[in-house]
Amino acid sequence: MKSLIEKIKSISIIQIIALILIIGGIAIMIPKGKGMFDFYKEASYAAENNFQAGNLSPDLIRPWMSLRYVAVAYAVPQKYLFDELHIQPKKETSLIGLARLNLQMQLGTVDGQPAILKHVKTVILAYRANPVMTGLIEQKVEDWMNVAYIANSSGIPADSILQAAGITPVGNAYKPLGFLSDETHYNGGVKALIAAIQKIVDAQGMKP
Amino acid sequence: MSGIDLSSLAISWMAAYGAPMVTGMLYLGGLGVPLPSTLIVIAAGAFIRQNLLDAYSTPLLGYLGTIAGDGSLYAVGYFASSWLNQRFGQTSSWKNAQRLFTRRGGTAVFLTRWLLTALALPVTLIAGSSGYGFKKFFTFAMLGELTWVLVYGGLGYAFGSQWELISDFISNFSGFVLGALALGVGIYLLLHFNKKK
């Protein structure tokens, strides 16, 4: 016991600082390393769950997804989501993650998850039970949209849009336009594809 | 106000006021005001991709804002140097720190602009107050900030609507590197001390 006390007494300030740095460093690295590992799981989430096939389960919604991401993945018009979730349709509210939106709206948590996730699930199920056309509130067709989203917003069937744009309707409705034009080597690229779809929407689509 | 609240507020301001707000916030961040600067850069990249911010003026003005902040903070250190020297100048640790900074200052300035951003404030103040040349400091700061804007803004742009995901990753990555640095310094001190003994 005495020798142990002597040993402790002989520890210098430098050694104490070194030990604090080592313990502190490890204590920081473990959770941060786990967070980095989780990123790889989440980054491949859409591919693993085959989001491009469409008809997704609402249980697949994650806190990092933005309303825009959900709107496209589930082909639910953004206006419908904004209205049903009682969110003011500002530019940034469609671009920030659901977790951040939940915090801003002070909705708290349900089952350890941001409460907004549950609300979004309910809204998606309600939409599927009773689809509502809202018109394309974005006004312009953009490369992040997919044909299913444009179809559900504008009221023009997805097959009609794809056929009019000269693309086979099978398996292409849920691919973002940027990706779709690359994959189909669309003549004139994504700009030409957007222009072709915009023409159809302007001519036949419901106005917001 | 919590950090997350501040992040949300910063994002709202960016969306509402565009590139000049990004510039202002990055200037204040460079000056040492605790704003979520890295998140702002990632979000700016994502918002450019989503056509919410201008693709030319935002990165350019943001970059100018952040290097202006670095320069201003250096000036704070420079003008406070007489007080610091009076207070600590005679101590061996201060002299050692100055010597070390003269030898390795460029690397420290460069790395703390984009990789070890949590240490940017003290490193800039030390640079200003230790007589480290402004030209040298500014060159390394410009290179570091360019890396920061290009890498993090580029990741935000590449991930687009998934930018919150990459923002979490970068936060974890920076923390991991900082933890590894603390571990490395701790091990070095321990081994160095034992050798001396």
CSV table of C-alpha atoms in Angstrom, one decimal:
chain,number,residue,atom,x,y,z
A,1,MET,CA,0.0,0.0,0.0
A,2,LYS,CA,2.8,2.4,1.0
A,3,SER,CA,4.7,1.6,-2.2
A,4,LEU,CA,1.6,2.2,-4.3
A,5,ILE,CA,1.1,5.7,-2.7
A,6,GLU,CA,4.8,6.4,-3.3
A,7,LYS,CA,4.3,5.4,-7.0
A,8,ILE,CA,1.2,7.6,-7.3
A,9,LYS,CA,3.1,10.5,-5.7
A,10,SER,CA,6.0,10.0,-8.2
A,11,ILE,CA,3.7,10.6,-11.2
A,12,SER,CA,4.5,13.9,-12.8
A,13,ILE,CA,2.2,16.5,-14.3
A,14,ILE,CA,3.4,15.5,-17.8
A,15,GLN,CA,2.4,11.9,-17.2
A,16,ILE,CA,-1.0,12.9,-15.9
A,17,ILE,CA,-1.6,15.1,-19.0
A,18,ALA,CA,-0.5,12.3,-21.2
A,19,LEU,CA,-2.9,9.9,-19.6
A,20,ILE,CA,-5.7,12.4,-19.8
A,21,LEU,CA,-5.0,12.9,-23.5
A,22,ILE,CA,-4.9,9.1,-24.1
A,23,ILE,CA,-8.1,8.4,-22.3
A,24,GLY,CA,-9.8,11.4,-23.7
A,25,GLY,CA,-8.6,10.6,-27.2
A,26,ILE,CA,-10.0,7.0,-27.0
A,27,ALA,CA,-13.2,8.2,-25.4
A,28,ILE,CA,-13.7,10.6,-28.4
A,29,MET,CA,-12.6,8.1,-31.1
A,30,ILE,CA,-15.0,5.2,-30.1
A,31,PRO,CA,-18.3,7.0,-30.6
A,32,LYS,CA,-17.1,9.0,-33.6
A,33,GLY,CA,-15.7,5.8,-35.2
A,34,LYS,CA,-19.1,4.2,-34.7
A,35,GLY,CA,-20.8,7.2,-36.2
A,36,MET,CA,-18.5,6.9,-39.3
A,37,PHE,CA,-19.3,3.2,-39.6
A,38,ASP,CA,-23.1,4.0,-39.4
A,39,PHE,CA,-22.6,6.4,-42.3
A,40,TYR,CA,-21.7,3.6,-44.7
A,41,LYS,CA,-24.9,1.7,-43.7
A,42,GLU,CA,-27.0,4.8,-44.2
A,43,ALA,CA,-25.3,5.9,-47.4
A,44,SER,CA,-26.1,2.6,-49.1
A,45,TYR,CA,-29.6,2.5,-47.5
A,46,ALA,CA,-31.5,3.6,-50.7
A,47,ALA,CA,-29.6,1.1,-52.9
A,48,GLU,CA,-30.0,-1.7,-50.4
A,49,ASN,CA,-33.7,-1.2,-50.1
A,50,ASN,CA,-34.2,-0.7,-53.8
A,51,PHE,CA,-35.8,2.7,-53.7
A,52,GLN,CA,-35.8,2.9,-57.5
A,53,ALA,CA,-38.4,0.1,-57.6
A,54,GLY,CA,-40.9,2.4,-56.0
A,55,ASN,CA,-43.9,1.4,-53.7
A,56,LEU,CA,-41.7,1.7,-50.6
A,57,SER,CA,-42.7,0.9,-47.1
A,58,PRO,CA,-43.2,4.0,-45.0
A,59,ASP,CA,-41.2,2.2,-42.3
A,60,LEU,CA,-38.1,2.9,-44.4
A,61,ILE,CA,-38.1,6.7,-43.7
A,62,ARG,CA,-35.0,7.9,-41.9
A,63,PRO,CA,-34.2,11.0,-39.8
A,64,TRP,CA,-31.6,12.3,-42.3
A,65,MET,CA,-34.1,12.3,-45.2
A,66,SER,CA,-35.5,15.7,-46.3
A,67,LEU,CA,-39.1,16.3,-47.2
A,68,ARG,CA,-38.0,16.6,-50.8
A,69,TYR,CA,-36.2,13.3,-50.6
A,70,VAL,CA,-39.4,11.6,-49.1
A,71,ALA,CA,-41.6,13.3,-51.7
A,72,VAL,CA,-39.6,11.9,-54.6
A,73,ALA,CA,-39.0,8.4,-53.1
A,74,TYR,CA,-42.6,7.9,-52.2
A,75,ALA,CA,-44.0,10.0,-55.1
A,76,VAL,CA,-46.1,12.2,-52.8
A,77,PRO,CA,-46.5,15.8,-53.9
A,78,GLN,CA,-44.6,18.2,-51.7
A,79,LYS,CA,-47.6,20.4,-51.4
A,80,TYR,CA,-49.6,17.6,-50.0
A,81,LEU,CA,-46.8,16.8,-47.4
A,82,PHE,CA,-46.5,20.5,-46.4
A,83,ASP,CA,-50.3,20.9,-46.0
A,84,GLU,CA,-50.9,17.7,-44.1
A,85,LEU,CA,-47.8,18.2,-41.8
A,86,HIS,CA,-48.8,21.9,-41.3
A,87,ILE,CA,-45.4,23.1,-42.4
A,88,GLN,CA,-44.9,26.4,-44.1
A,89,PRO,CA,-43.6,25.7,-47.6
A,90,LYS,CA,-40.4,27.6,-47.5
A,91,LYS,CA,-37.4,26.6,-49.6
A,92,GLU,CA,-35.3,25.4,-46.8
A,93,THR,CA,-38.0,23.3,-45.1
A,94,SER,CA,-38.0,20.9,-48.0
A,95,LEU,CA,-34.2,20.6,-47.9
A,96,ILE,CA,-33.4,20.0,-44.3
A,97,GLY,CA,-33.4,16.6,-42.7
A,98,LEU,CA,-36.6,15.4,-40.9
A,99,ALA,CA,-34.6,15.3,-37.6
A,100,ARG,CA,-33.8,19.0,-37.9
A,101,LEU,CA,-37.3,19.8,-39.0
A,102,ASN,CA,-38.6,17.9,-35.9
A,103,LEU,CA,-36.4,20.0,-33.7
A,104,GLN,CA,-37.5,23.2,-35.3
A,105,MET,CA,-41.2,22.2,-34.8
A,106,GLN,CA,-40.4,21.0,-31.3
A,107,LEU,CA,-42.3,17.8,-31.9
A,108,GLY,CA,-40.2,15.6,-29.5
A,109,THR,CA,-39.7,11.9,-29.9
A,110,VAL,CA,-41.8,8.8,-30.3
A,111,ASP,CA,-40.3,5.4,-29.6
A,112,GLY,CA,-36.8,7.0,-29.5
A,113,GLN,CA,-37.3,8.5,-33.0
A,114,PRO,CA,-38.2,12.1,-34.0
A,115,ALA,CA,-42.0,12.3,-33.9
A,116,ILE,CA,-42.2,13.7,-37.4
A,117,LEU,CA,-41.2,10.3,-38.8
A,118,LYS,CA,-44.5,8.9,-37.5
A,119,HIS,CA,-46.5,11.8,-38.9
A,120,VAL,CA,-44.8,11.5,-42.3
A,121,LYS,CA,-45.6,7.8,-42.3
A,122,THR,CA,-49.3,8.5,-41.5
A,123,VAL,CA,-49.5,11.2,-44.2
A,124,ILE,CA,-48.0,8.8,-46.9
A,125,LEU,CA,-50.5,6.1,-46.0
A,126,ALA,CA,-53.3,8.6,-46.1
A,127,TYR,CA,-52.1,9.7,-49.5
A,128,ARG,CA,-51.9,6.2,-50.9
A,129,ALA,CA,-55.5,5.5,-49.6
A,130,ASN,CA,-56.7,8.7,-51.2
A,131,PRO,CA,-54.3,10.3,-53.7
A,132,VAL,CA,-54.7,14.1,-54.2
A,133,MET,CA,-53.4,16.0,-57.2
A,134,THR,CA,-51.9,19.3,-56.2
A,135,GLY,CA,-50.2,20.5,-59.3
A,136,LEU,CA,-46.4,20.8,-59.4
A,137,ILE,CA,-45.7,23.5,-56.8
A,138,GLU,CA,-42.1,23.7,-57.9
A,139,GLN,CA,-43.6,25.0,-61.3
A,140,LYS,CA,-40.5,23.8,-63.2
A,141,VAL,CA,-39.4,20.2,-63.8
A,142,GLU,CA,-36.0,19.6,-62.2
A,143,ASP,CA,-33.3,16.9,-62.3
A,144,TRP,CA,-33.9,15.7,-58.7
A,145,MET,CA,-37.5,14.7,-59.5
A,146,ASN,CA,-38.6,11.4,-60.9
A,147,VAL,CA,-41.5,10.7,-63.3
A,148,ALA,CA,-43.7,9.1,-60.6
A,149,TYR,CA,-43.4,12.3,-58.5
A,150,ILE,CA,-44.2,14.5,-61.5
A,151,ALA,CA,-47.1,12.2,-62.4
A,152,ASN,CA,-48.7,12.3,-59.0
A,153,SER,CA,-48.3,16.0,-58.7
A,154,SER,CA,-49.5,17.0,-62.1
A,155,GLY,CA,-52.1,14.3,-62.6
A,156,ILE,CA,-50.6,13.0,-65.9
A,157,PRO,CA,-50.0,9.2,-65.8
A,158,ALA,CA,-46.4,8.2,-65.4
A,159,ASP,CA,-46.5,5.9,-68.5
A,160,SER,CA,-47.8,8.8,-70.6
A,161,ILE,CA,-45.0,11.0,-69.5
A,162,LEU,CA,-42.3,8.4,-70.2
A,163,GLN,CA,-43.8,7.4,-73.6
A,164,ALA,CA,-44.1,11.0,-74.7
A,165,ALA,CA,-40.5,11.5,-73.7
A,166,GLY,CA,-39.5,8.4,-75.7
A,167,ILE,CA,-38.5,6.3,-72.7
A,168,THR,CA,-39.8,2.8,-72.0
A,169,PRO,CA,-42.2,3.0,-69.1
A,170,VAL,CA,-41.0,-0.3,-67.5
A,171,GLY,CA,-39.0,0.2,-64.3
A,172,ASN,CA,-38.1,3.9,-65.0
A,173,ALA,CA,-40.8,5.9,-63.1
A,174,TYR,CA,-38.8,6.1,-59.8
A,175,LYS,CA,-35.4,7.0,-61.2
A,176,PRO,CA,-34.4,10.7,-60.7
A,177,LEU,CA,-34.3,12.4,-64.1
A,178,GLY,CA,-30.6,13.1,-63.9
A,179,PHE,CA,-29.9,9.4,-63.4
A,180,LEU,CA,-32.6,8.4,-66.0
A,181,SER,CA,-31.1,10.5,-68.7
A,182,ASP,CA,-27.6,9.1,-68.0
A,183,GLU,CA,-28.9,5.5,-68.0
A,184,THR,CA,-30.9,5.8,-71.2
A,185,HIS,CA,-28.3,7.9,-72.9
A,186,TYR,CA,-31.1,10.4,-73.6
A,187,ASN,CA,-30.4,12.4,-76.7
A,188,GLY,CA,-29.4,15.9,-75.5
A,189,GLY,CA,-28.9,14.8,-71.9
A,190,VAL,CA,-30.8,15.7,-68.8
A,191,LYS,CA,-31.6,19.2,-70.1
A,192,ALA,CA,-33.4,17.8,-73.1
A,193,LEU,CA,-35.3,15.3,-71.0
A,194,ILE,CA,-36.4,18.0,-68.6
A,195,ALA,CA,-37.5,20.2,-71.5
A,196,ALA,CA,-39.5,17.3,-73.0
A,197,ILE,CA,-41.3,16.5,-69.7
A,198,GLN,CA,-41.9,20.2,-69.0
A,199,LYS,CA,-43.6,20.5,-72.3
A,200,ILE,CA,-46.0,17.6,-71.4
A,201,VAL,CA,-46.6,19.1,-67.9
A,202,ASP,CA,-47.4,22.5,-69.3
A,203,ALA,CA,-49.8,21.1,-71.9
A,204,GLN,CA,-51.6,18.5,-69.8
A,205,GLY,CA,-50.8,18.9,-66.2
A,206,MET,CA,-52.9,20.4,-63.4
A,207,LYS,CA,-51.8,23.9,-62.4
A,208,PRO,CA,-50.9,24.4,-58.7
B,1,MET,CA,-29.5,28.3,-27.6
B,2,SER,CA,-28.3,24.8,-28.4
B,3,GLY,CA,-25.9,24.1,-31.2
B,4,ILE,CA,-28.6,22.4,-33.3
B,5,ASP,CA,-30.8,25.4,-33.0
B,6,LEU,CA,-28.0,27.6,-34.2
B,7,SER,CA,-27.5,25.3,-37.2
B,8,SER,CA,-31.2,25.5,-38.1
B,9,LEU,CA,-31.1,29.2,-37.8
B,10,ALA,CA,-28.0,29.5,-39.9
B,11,ILE,CA,-29.6,27.3,-42.6
B,12,SER,CA,-32.8,29.5,-42.6
B,13,TRP,CA,-30.7,32.6,-43.0
B,14,MET,CA,-28.7,31.1,-45.8
B,15,ALA,CA,-31.9,30.2,-47.7
B,16,ALA,CA,-33.4,33.6,-47.0
B,17,TYR,CA,-30.4,35.9,-47.8
B,18,GLY,CA,-28.2,33.7,-50.1
B,19,ALA,CA,-24.5,34.2,-50.7
B,20,PRO,CA,-24.0,37.4,-48.7
B,21,MET,CA,-25.3,35.7,-45.6
B,22,VAL,CA,-23.0,32.7,-46.3
B,23,THR,CA,-20.1,35.2,-46.6
B,24,GLY,CA,-21.0,37.0,-43.3
B,25,MET,CA,-21.4,33.8,-41.4
B,26,LEU,CA,-18.1,32.3,-42.7
B,27,TYR,CA,-16.4,35.6,-41.8
B,28,LEU,CA,-17.6,35.4,-38.3
B,29,GLY,CA,-16.7,31.7,-38.1
B,30,GLY,CA,-13.2,32.6,-39.3
B,31,LEU,CA,-13.0,35.2,-36.6
B,32,GLY,CA,-13.8,32.6,-33.9
B,33,VAL,CA,-17.5,33.1,-33.4
B,34,PRO,CA,-18.8,29.6,-32.6
B,35,LEU,CA,-21.0,29.2,-35.7
B,36,PRO,CA,-21.4,25.8,-37.4
B,37,SER,CA,-19.1,26.8,-40.3
B,38,THR,CA,-18.5,23.3,-41.7
B,39,LEU,CA,-22.2,22.6,-41.7
B,40,ILE,CA,-22.8,25.9,-43.5
B,41,VAL,CA,-20.2,24.9,-46.2
B,42,ILE,CA,-21.8,21.5,-46.7
B,43,ALA,CA,-25.3,22.9,-46.8
B,44,ALA,CA,-24.2,25.6,-49.2
B,45,GLY,CA,-22.9,22.9,-51.6
B,46,ALA,CA,-26.2,20.9,-51.3
B,47,PHE,CA,-28.3,24.1,-51.8
B,48,ILE,CA,-26.3,25.0,-54.9
B,49,ARG,CA,-27.1,21.6,-56.3
B,50,GLN,CA,-30.8,22.1,-55.5
B,51,ASN,CA,-30.7,25.5,-57.2
B,52,LEU,CA,-31.4,27.4,-54.0
B,53,LEU,CA,-28.0,29.2,-54.0
B,54,ASP,CA,-26.0,30.7,-56.8
B,55,ALA,CA,-23.3,28.3,-58.1
B,56,TYR,CA,-20.7,31.1,-58.7
B,57,SER,CA,-21.1,33.8,-56.2
B,58,THR,CA,-21.7,31.5,-53.1
B,59,PRO,CA,-18.4,29.6,-53.1
B,60,LEU,CA,-16.4,32.7,-54.2
B,61,LEU,CA,-17.9,35.1,-51.6
B,62,GLY,CA,-17.9,32.3,-48.9
B,63,TYR,CA,-14.2,31.7,-49.5
B,64,LEU,CA,-13.4,35.4,-49.4
B,65,GLY,CA,-15.5,35.7,-46.1
B,66,THR,CA,-13.6,32.9,-44.4
B,67,ILE,CA,-10.1,34.1,-45.4
B,68,ALA,CA,-11.1,37.6,-44.3
B,69,GLY,CA,-12.1,36.2,-41.0
B,70,ASP,CA,-8.7,34.4,-40.7
B,71,GLY,CA,-6.9,37.6,-41.4
B,72,SER,CA,-8.9,39.6,-38.9
B,73,LEU,CA,-8.3,37.0,-36.2
B,74,TYR,CA,-4.6,37.0,-37.0
B,75,ALA,CA,-4.7,40.8,-36.5
B,76,VAL,CA,-6.3,40.3,-33.1
B,77,GLY,CA,-3.5,38.0,-32.1
B,78,TYR,CA,-0.9,40.4,-33.5
B,79,PHE,CA,-2.2,43.4,-31.6
B,80,ALA,CA,-2.5,41.3,-28.4
B,81,SER,CA,1.0,40.0,-28.7
B,82,SER,CA,2.6,42.7,-26.5
B,83,TRP,CA,0.2,41.8,-23.7
B,84,LEU,CA,0.8,38.1,-24.2
B,85,ASN,CA,4.5,38.5,-24.4
B,86,GLN,CA,4.5,40.6,-21.2
B,87,ARG,CA,2.3,38.0,-19.5
B,88,PHE,CA,3.9,34.7,-20.8
B,89,GLY,CA,7.0,35.8,-22.8
B,90,GLN,CA,9.6,34.8,-20.3
B,91,THR,CA,8.2,31.3,-19.6
B,92,SER,CA,10.0,28.5,-21.3
B,93,SER,CA,6.8,26.9,-22.5
B,94,TRP,CA,5.8,30.0,-24.4
B,95,LYS,CA,9.3,30.2,-26.0
B,96,ASN,CA,9.1,26.5,-26.9
B,97,ALA,CA,5.6,27.0,-28.4
B,98,GLN,CA,7.0,30.0,-30.5
B,99,ARG,CA,10.0,27.9,-31.7
B,100,LEU,CA,7.7,25.0,-32.6
B,101,PHE,CA,5.3,27.3,-34.4
B,102,THR,CA,8.2,28.8,-36.4
B,103,ARG,CA,9.2,25.4,-37.5
B,104,ARG,CA,5.8,23.7,-38.1
B,105,GLY,CA,3.4,26.7,-38.3
B,106,GLY,CA,2.6,26.2,-41.9
B,107,THR,CA,1.4,22.7,-41.5
B,108,ALA,CA,-0.6,23.7,-38.4
B,109,VAL,CA,-2.3,26.6,-40.2
B,110,PHE,CA,-3.1,24.5,-43.2
B,111,LEU,CA,-4.5,21.5,-41.3
B,112,THR,CA,-6.5,23.5,-38.9
B,113,ARG,CA,-8.3,25.3,-41.7
B,114,TRP,CA,-10.0,22.1,-43.0
B,115,LEU,CA,-9.2,19.0,-41.0
B,116,LEU,CA,-8.7,20.0,-37.4
B,117,THR,CA,-11.0,23.0,-37.5
B,118,ALA,CA,-11.7,22.9,-33.7
B,119,LEU,CA,-8.1,24.1,-33.3
B,120,ALA,CA,-8.2,26.9,-35.9
B,121,LEU,CA,-8.9,29.6,-33.3
B,122,PRO,CA,-5.9,29.0,-31.0
B,123,VAL,CA,-3.6,28.3,-33.9
B,124,THR,CA,-4.5,31.6,-35.6
B,125,LEU,CA,-4.1,33.6,-32.4
B,126,ILE,CA,-0.7,31.9,-31.7
B,127,ALA,CA,0.4,32.7,-35.3
B,128,GLY,CA,-0.6,36.4,-34.9
B,129,SER,CA,0.9,36.8,-31.4
B,130,SER,CA,4.1,34.8,-32.0
B,131,GLY,CA,5.5,36.9,-34.8
B,132,TYR,CA,4.8,34.3,-37.4
B,133,GLY,CA,4.9,36.1,-40.8
B,134,PHE,CA,1.5,37.3,-42.1
B,135,LYS,CA,2.4,36.4,-45.7
B,136,LYS,CA,3.3,32.9,-44.8
B,137,PHE,CA,0.2,32.6,-42.5
B,138,PHE,CA,-2.1,34.0,-45.2
B,139,THR,CA,-0.7,31.7,-47.9
B,140,PHE,CA,-1.3,28.5,-45.8
B,141,ALA,CA,-4.6,29.8,-44.6
B,142,MET,CA,-5.8,30.5,-48.2
B,143,LEU,CA,-4.7,27.0,-49.3
B,144,GLY,CA,-6.4,25.4,-46.2
B,145,GLU,CA,-9.6,27.3,-46.6
B,146,LEU,CA,-9.7,26.5,-50.4
B,147,THR,CA,-9.4,22.8,-49.5
B,148,TRP,CA,-12.1,23.2,-46.9
B,149,VAL,CA,-14.5,24.9,-49.3
B,150,LEU,CA,-13.8,22.5,-52.2
B,151,VAL,CA,-13.9,19.3,-50.2
B,152,TYR,CA,-16.8,19.9,-47.9
B,153,GLY,CA,-18.8,22.1,-50.3
B,154,GLY,CA,-18.1,19.5,-53.0
B,155,LEU,CA,-19.4,16.7,-50.7
B,156,GLY,CA,-22.5,18.7,-50.0
B,157,TYR,CA,-23.0,19.2,-53.7
B,158,ALA,CA,-22.3,15.5,-54.5
B,159,PHE,CA,-24.7,14.2,-51.8
B,160,GLY,CA,-27.4,16.8,-52.7
B,161,SER,CA,-30.6,15.9,-50.9
B,162,GLN,CA,-28.7,13.5,-48.6
B,163,TRP,CA,-26.5,16.3,-47.3
B,164,GLU,CA,-27.5,15.9,-43.7
B,165,LEU,CA,-26.0,12.4,-43.8
B,166,ILE,CA,-22.6,13.6,-45.1
B,167,SER,CA,-22.7,16.4,-42.5
B,168,ASP,CA,-23.0,13.8,-39.7
B,169,PHE,CA,-20.2,11.9,-41.3
B,170,ILE,CA,-17.8,14.9,-41.4
B,171,SER,CA,-18.7,15.8,-37.9
B,172,ASN,CA,-17.8,12.3,-36.8
B,173,PHE,CA,-14.7,12.2,-39.0
B,174,SER,CA,-13.4,15.5,-37.6
B,175,GLY,CA,-14.0,14.3,-34.0
B,176,PHE,CA,-12.3,11.0,-34.8
B,177,VAL,CA,-9.2,12.8,-36.1
B,178,LEU,CA,-9.1,15.1,-33.1
B,179,GLY,CA,-9.4,12.1,-30.8
B,180,ALA,CA,-6.6,10.4,-32.7
B,181,LEU,CA,-4.5,13.5,-32.4
B,182,ALA,CA,-5.0,13.7,-28.6
B,183,LEU,CA,-4.2,9.9,-28.4
B,184,GLY,CA,-1.0,10.4,-30.4
B,185,VAL,CA,0.2,13.4,-28.4
B,186,GLY,CA,-0.6,11.5,-25.2
B,187,ILE,CA,1.5,8.5,-26.3
B,188,TYR,CA,4.3,10.8,-27.5
B,189,LEU,CA,4.4,12.6,-24.2
B,190,LEU,CA,4.4,9.4,-22.2
B,191,LEU,CA,7.2,7.8,-24.3
B,192,HIS,CA,9.2,11.0,-24.4
B,193,PHE,CA,8.9,11.4,-20.6
B,194,ASN,CA,9.9,7.8,-19.9
B,195,LYS,CA,12.9,8.1,-22.2
B,196,LYS,CA,14.1,11.3,-20.4
B,197,LYS,CA,13.7,9.5,-17.1
